[in-house]
Amino acid sequence: MSDEPRILTVLTTTGSEEKAHELAAGAVRERVAACAQISAPVTSVYRWEGSVQNDPEWQVLFKTSSARYGALEAYLHRTHDYDVPEIIATPVVRGGEGYLAWVEEETSAPAPGGP
């Protein structure tokens, strides 16, 4: 039995509600996430290129299998509008077995030649 968790939540942020929806829908469409939740704007305070920034951002929380994390991270790097996107994965240590199984099923890569 592996110590690696079966399921992860993966957080990113973006500067517009439209981009948050685009990232969420694309990840589900590509089966790198079973679902994604978009949170209302949060205020992010951070240092970038030598100055302190204070900006509204939208958080997107993806649910994925550990097996598909690499594909989700690659998707985010390819489609994100930030130079250095926040990508933070947190293991799901417990959850409803039916839900966890659903996440694994939804993030199974389609068979070759399949949809």
PDB file of C-alpha atoms in Angstrom:
ATOM      1  CA  MET A   1       0.000   0.000   0.000  1.00  0.00           C
ATOM      2  CA  SER A   2       1.352   3.391  -0.974  1.00  0.00           C
ATOM      3  CA  ASP A   3       1.633   6.318   1.431  1.00  0.00           C
ATOM      4  CA  GLU A   4       0.624   8.626  -1.426  1.00  0.00           C
ATOM      5  CA  PRO A   5      -2.937   9.907  -1.022  1.00  0.00           C
ATOM      6  CA  ARG A   6      -5.488   8.791  -3.626  1.00  0.00           C
ATOM      7  CA  ILE A   7      -7.060  12.243  -3.969  1.00  0.00           C
ATOM      8  CA  LEU A   8      -5.725  15.803  -3.886  1.00  0.00           C
ATOM      9  CA  THR A   9      -7.232  19.248  -3.776  1.00  0.00           C
ATOM     10  CA  VAL A  10      -5.243  21.703  -5.886  1.00  0.00           C
ATOM     11  CA  LEU A  11      -5.544  25.451  -5.407  1.00  0.00           C
ATOM     12  CA  THR A  12      -4.782  28.199  -7.881  1.00  0.00           C
ATOM     13  CA  THR A  13      -5.746  31.858  -8.158  1.00  0.00           C
ATOM     14  CA  THR A  14      -6.323  34.134 -11.110  1.00  0.00           C
ATOM     15  CA  GLY A  15      -7.108  37.800 -11.648  1.00  0.00           C
ATOM     16  CA  SER A  16     -10.557  37.527 -13.234  1.00  0.00           C
ATOM     17  CA  GLU A  17     -13.773  35.597 -12.774  1.00  0.00           C
ATOM     18  CA  GLU A  18     -13.793  34.771 -16.496  1.00  0.00           C
ATOM     19  CA  LYS A  19     -10.330  33.200 -16.330  1.00  0.00           C
ATOM     20  CA  ALA A  20     -11.312  31.230 -13.215  1.00  0.00           C
ATOM     21  CA  HIS A  21     -14.277  29.748 -15.110  1.00  0.00           C
ATOM     22  CA  GLU A  22     -12.077  29.005 -18.118  1.00  0.00           C
ATOM     23  CA  LEU A  23      -9.471  27.199 -15.987  1.00  0.00           C
ATOM     24  CA  ALA A  24     -12.143  25.210 -14.135  1.00  0.00           C
ATOM     25  CA  ALA A  25     -14.101  24.137 -17.209  1.00  0.00           C
ATOM     26  CA  GLY A  26     -10.979  23.237 -19.174  1.00  0.00           C
ATOM     27  CA  ALA A  27      -9.598  21.060 -16.380  1.00  0.00           C
ATOM     28  CA  VAL A  28     -12.855  19.128 -16.104  1.00  0.00           C
ATOM     29  CA  ARG A  29     -13.148  18.829 -19.894  1.00  0.00           C
ATOM     30  CA  GLU A  30      -9.592  17.435 -20.113  1.00  0.00           C
ATOM     31  CA  ARG A  31     -10.312  15.060 -17.189  1.00  0.00           C
ATOM     32  CA  VAL A  32      -7.412  16.380 -15.142  1.00  0.00           C
ATOM     33  CA  ALA A  33      -9.925  17.355 -12.435  1.00  0.00           C
ATOM     34  CA  ALA A  34     -13.261  15.813 -11.495  1.00  0.00           C
ATOM     35  CA  CYS A  35     -14.649  19.175 -10.450  1.00  0.00           C
ATOM     36  CA  ALA A  36     -13.539  22.668  -9.552  1.00  0.00           C
ATOM     37  CA  GLN A  37     -14.993  25.244  -7.220  1.00  0.00           C
ATOM     38  CA  ILE A  38     -14.572  28.959  -7.777  1.00  0.00           C
ATOM     39  CA  SER A  39     -14.576  31.246  -4.759  1.00  0.00           C
ATOM     40  CA  ALA A  40     -15.658  34.867  -4.809  1.00  0.00           C
ATOM     41  CA  PRO A  41     -12.886  37.431  -4.979  1.00  0.00           C
ATOM     42  CA  VAL A  42     -10.285  37.357  -2.240  1.00  0.00           C
ATOM     43  CA  THR A  43      -7.667  40.001  -1.644  1.00  0.00           C
ATOM     44  CA  SER A  44      -4.111  38.815  -2.190  1.00  0.00           C
ATOM     45  CA  VAL A  45      -1.182  40.745  -0.770  1.00  0.00           C
ATOM     46  CA  TYR A  46       2.210  39.655  -2.093  1.00  0.00           C
ATOM     47  CA  ARG A  47       5.595  40.919  -3.226  1.00  0.00           C
ATOM     48  CA  TRP A  48       6.188  40.809  -7.004  1.00  0.00           C
ATOM     49  CA  GLU A  49       9.120  42.310  -8.879  1.00  0.00           C
ATOM     50  CA  GLY A  50      10.248  44.300  -5.861  1.00  0.00           C
ATOM     51  CA  SER A  51       6.975  45.900  -4.784  1.00  0.00           C
ATOM     52  CA  VAL A  52       4.076  44.892  -2.588  1.00  0.00           C
ATOM     53  CA  GLN A  53       0.919  44.191  -4.569  1.00  0.00           C
ATOM     54  CA  ASN A  54      -2.660  44.228  -3.288  1.00  0.00           C
ATOM     55  CA  ASP A  55      -5.037  42.665  -5.826  1.00  0.00           C
ATOM     56  CA  PRO A  56      -8.403  40.937  -6.064  1.00  0.00           C
ATOM     57  CA  GLU A  57      -8.152  37.317  -7.198  1.00  0.00           C
ATOM     58  CA  TRP A  58     -10.498  34.396  -7.706  1.00  0.00           C
ATOM     59  CA  GLN A  59      -9.563  31.072  -6.136  1.00  0.00           C
ATOM     60  CA  VAL A  60     -10.142  27.819  -8.003  1.00  0.00           C
ATOM     61  CA  LEU A  61     -10.036  24.581  -6.023  1.00  0.00           C
ATOM     62  CA  PHE A  62      -9.698  21.443  -8.140  1.00  0.00           C
ATOM     63  CA  LYS A  63     -10.373  17.854  -7.002  1.00  0.00           C
ATOM     64  CA  THR A  64      -8.144  15.312  -8.726  1.00  0.00           C
ATOM     65  CA  SER A  65      -6.530  11.928  -8.281  1.00  0.00           C
ATOM     66  CA  SER A  66      -2.870  11.713  -7.359  1.00  0.00           C
ATOM     67  CA  ALA A  67      -2.321   9.862 -10.622  1.00  0.00           C
ATOM     68  CA  ARG A  68      -3.534  12.901 -12.605  1.00  0.00           C
ATOM     69  CA  TYR A  69      -1.766  15.618 -10.597  1.00  0.00           C
ATOM     70  CA  GLY A  70       1.093  15.945 -13.109  1.00  0.00           C
ATOM     71  CA  ALA A  71      -1.367  16.387 -15.966  1.00  0.00           C
ATOM     72  CA  LEU A  72      -3.335  19.011 -13.988  1.00  0.00           C
ATOM     73  CA  GLU A  73      -0.162  20.935 -13.150  1.00  0.00           C
ATOM     74  CA  ALA A  74       0.914  20.838 -16.814  1.00  0.00           C
ATOM     75  CA  TYR A  75      -2.565  22.041 -17.863  1.00  0.00           C
ATOM     76  CA  LEU A  76      -2.373  24.966 -15.418  1.00  0.00           C
ATOM     77  CA  HIS A  77       1.093  25.995 -16.604  1.00  0.00           C
ATOM     78  CA  ARG A  78      -0.075  25.799 -20.233  1.00  0.00           C
ATOM     79  CA  THR A  79      -3.349  27.729 -19.813  1.00  0.00           C
ATOM     80  CA  HIS A  80      -2.817  30.054 -16.844  1.00  0.00           C
ATOM     81  CA  ASP A  81      -2.433  33.780 -17.447  1.00  0.00           C
ATOM     82  CA  TYR A  82       0.165  34.309 -14.670  1.00  0.00           C
ATOM     83  CA  ASP A  83       3.926  34.023 -15.214  1.00  0.00           C
ATOM     84  CA  VAL A  84       4.210  32.067 -11.959  1.00  0.00           C
ATOM     85  CA  PRO A  85       0.782  30.653 -11.071  1.00  0.00           C
ATOM     86  CA  GLU A  86       0.011  29.525  -7.560  1.00  0.00           C
ATOM     87  CA  ILE A  87      -0.369  25.742  -7.673  1.00  0.00           C
ATOM     88  CA  ILE A  88      -0.661  24.134  -4.250  1.00  0.00           C
ATOM     89  CA  ALA A  89      -1.701  20.507  -3.788  1.00  0.00           C
ATOM     90  CA  THR A  90      -3.095  19.248  -0.484  1.00  0.00           C
ATOM     91  CA  PRO A  91      -3.736  15.569   0.202  1.00  0.00           C
ATOM     92  CA  VAL A  92      -7.250  14.458   1.061  1.00  0.00           C
ATOM     93  CA  VAL A  93      -6.610  12.190   4.023  1.00  0.00           C
ATOM     94  CA  ARG A  94     -10.229  11.150   4.538  1.00  0.00           C
ATOM     95  CA  GLY A  95     -13.463  11.431   2.628  1.00  0.00           C
ATOM     96  CA  GLY A  96     -16.627   9.670   1.629  1.00  0.00           C
ATOM     97  CA  GLU A  97     -15.614   6.516  -0.233  1.00  0.00           C
ATOM     98  CA  GLY A  98     -18.234   7.069  -2.948  1.00  0.00           C
ATOM     99  CA  TYR A  99     -17.003  10.613  -3.571  1.00  0.00           C
ATOM    100  CA  LEU A 100     -13.348   9.606  -3.636  1.00  0.00           C
ATOM    101  CA  ALA A 101     -14.122   6.802  -6.088  1.00  0.00           C
ATOM    102  CA  TRP A 102     -16.053   9.284  -8.269  1.00  0.00           C
ATOM    103  CA  VAL A 103     -13.044  11.647  -8.377  1.00  0.00           C
ATOM    104  CA  GLU A 104     -10.792   8.763  -9.462  1.00  0.00           C
ATOM    105  CA  GLU A 105     -13.277   7.648 -12.110  1.00  0.00           C
ATOM    106  CA  GLU A 106     -13.756  11.163 -13.516  1.00  0.00           C
ATOM    107  CA  THR A 107     -10.030  11.762 -13.769  1.00  0.00           C
ATOM    108  CA  SER A 108      -9.235   8.462 -15.451  1.00  0.00           C
ATOM    109  CA  ALA A 109      -7.578   9.227 -18.749  1.00  0.00           C
ATOM    110  CA  PRO A 110      -9.866   8.270 -21.632  1.00  0.00           C
ATOM    111  CA  ALA A 111      -8.948   5.153 -23.559  1.00  0.00           C
ATOM    112  CA  PRO A 112      -6.870   5.690 -26.729  1.00  0.00           C
ATOM    113  CA  GLY A 113      -9.201   6.709 -29.526  1.00  0.00           C
ATOM    114  CA  GLY A 114     -11.973   7.440 -26.986  1.00  0.00           C
ATOM    115  CA  PRO A 115     -13.667  10.762 -26.242  1.00  0.00           C
TER     116      PRO A 115
END
